[in-house]
Structures are given as C-alpha cells and as structure tokens.
Amino acid sequence: MTELGQSMLKRTVRRSHQLSAESIAKDLQTSCGLQISTTTVRRELYGMGFHDQTAASKPYITKCNAKQQMQWCKACRHWTQNGT
C-alpha cells in the first residue's frame, strides 16, 4: 500500500471511528476511488497499531486486599479535612 493510501486509511478511521475492515474498504472505494481488499485493510490497520480487541478493566483486587481496604475505609470514615 502506498503512503497516500495509508494516509487516506488513517483519515477514514479517525473521521468515522469505525474499525470494521469491510466498512472501511467500502468507504475508501466510494470516497477515494481506491480498490482495496478487506485483508489489506486489516493488515494495514494492525501495522498502524489498531487492534481488534478493546481494553478491559482489570482491577486485580484479591479477597484479602478487598477486606483490608474495607477495614481501612471503615476506620477512617470519620476523618475530616482538618485531620481531626
């Protein structure tokens, strides 16, 4: 893929906020006239740092830590901004 095609691909992804390779390929075909396969779109997006997984929240709190945090919160619930 040429640099012009890569810049068009980046602009399309940033503008539409969609990461479906099929819809991006169709959008590039209609707006820019580029004939590009969905496999090429996927490969280029992966090379640019766009991956097919979303970030998941992983708090890593064990039962022991949760219990200790709750005890600390209960012990400190009467604190004020003055420190008394």
Coordinates of C-alpha atoms in Angstrom, one line a residue:
M1 CA 0.0 0.0 0.0
T2 CA 1.3 3.4 -0.9
E3 CA 1.8 6.3 1.6
L4 CA -1.2 8.1 0.1
G5 CA -3.4 5.1 0.6
Q6 CA -2.1 4.8 4.2
S7 CA -2.9 8.4 4.9
M8 CA -6.4 8.0 3.5
L9 CA -6.9 5.0 5.6
K10 CA -5.8 6.8 8.8
R11 CA -8.0 9.8 7.9
T12 CA -11.0 7.5 7.3
V13 CA -10.6 5.6 10.6
R14 CA -10.1 8.8 12.6
R15 CA -13.1 10.5 11.0
S16 CA -15.6 7.7 11.3
H17 CA -14.3 6.0 14.4
Q18 CA -15.2 2.6 13.0
L19 CA -12.8 -0.3 12.8
S20 CA -14.7 -2.7 10.6
A21 CA -12.4 -3.6 7.7
E22 CA -15.4 -4.2 5.4
S23 CA -17.0 -0.8 6.0
I24 CA -13.6 1.0 5.8
A25 CA -12.8 -0.7 2.5
K26 CA -16.2 0.3 1.1
D27 CA -15.8 3.9 2.4
L28 CA -12.3 4.1 0.7
Q29 CA -13.8 2.8 -2.5
T30 CA -16.6 5.3 -2.6
S31 CA -14.9 8.4 -1.3
C32 CA -11.3 8.0 -2.7
G33 CA -11.8 5.5 -5.6
L34 CA -9.2 3.1 -4.1
Q35 CA -9.8 -0.6 -4.9
I36 CA -8.6 -2.2 -1.7
S37 CA -9.3 -5.6 -0.2
T38 CA -10.5 -6.1 3.4
T39 CA -7.4 -8.3 4.1
T40 CA -5.2 -5.4 3.1
V41 CA -7.2 -3.0 5.3
R42 CA -6.9 -5.4 8.3
R43 CA -3.1 -5.8 7.7
E44 CA -2.5 -2.1 7.4
L45 CA -4.6 -1.2 10.5
Y46 CA -2.7 -3.8 12.5
G47 CA 0.5 -2.3 11.3
M48 CA -0.7 1.2 12.4
G49 CA -1.5 0.0 15.9
F50 CA -5.2 -0.6 15.6
H51 CA -6.1 -4.0 17.1
D52 CA -9.3 -5.9 17.2
Q53 CA -9.5 -6.1 21.0
T54 CA -10.8 -3.4 23.3
A55 CA -9.1 -2.7 26.6
A56 CA -10.7 -4.3 29.6
S57 CA -10.8 -3.1 33.1
K58 CA -8.8 -5.5 35.3
P59 CA -8.8 -4.3 38.9
Y60 CA -6.7 -7.2 40.3
I61 CA -8.2 -6.9 43.8
T62 CA -7.9 -10.1 45.8
K63 CA -10.4 -11.0 48.5
C64 CA -7.7 -10.3 51.1
N65 CA -6.9 -6.8 49.7
A66 CA -10.6 -6.0 49.4
K67 CA -11.1 -6.9 53.1
Q68 CA -8.2 -4.8 54.2
Q69 CA -9.4 -1.8 52.1
M70 CA -12.8 -2.1 53.6
Q71 CA -11.3 -2.2 57.1
W72 CA -9.2 0.9 56.4
C73 CA -12.2 2.8 55.0
K74 CA -14.3 2.0 58.0
A75 CA -11.5 3.0 60.4
C76 CA -11.0 6.3 58.5
R77 CA -14.6 7.3 57.7
H78 CA -14.8 9.9 60.4
W79 CA -11.7 11.8 59.2
T80 CA -12.2 15.4 58.3
Q81 CA -10.2 17.8 56.2
N82 CA -8.7 19.3 59.4
G83 CA -7.1 16.0 60.2
T84 CA -9.1 15.5 63.4

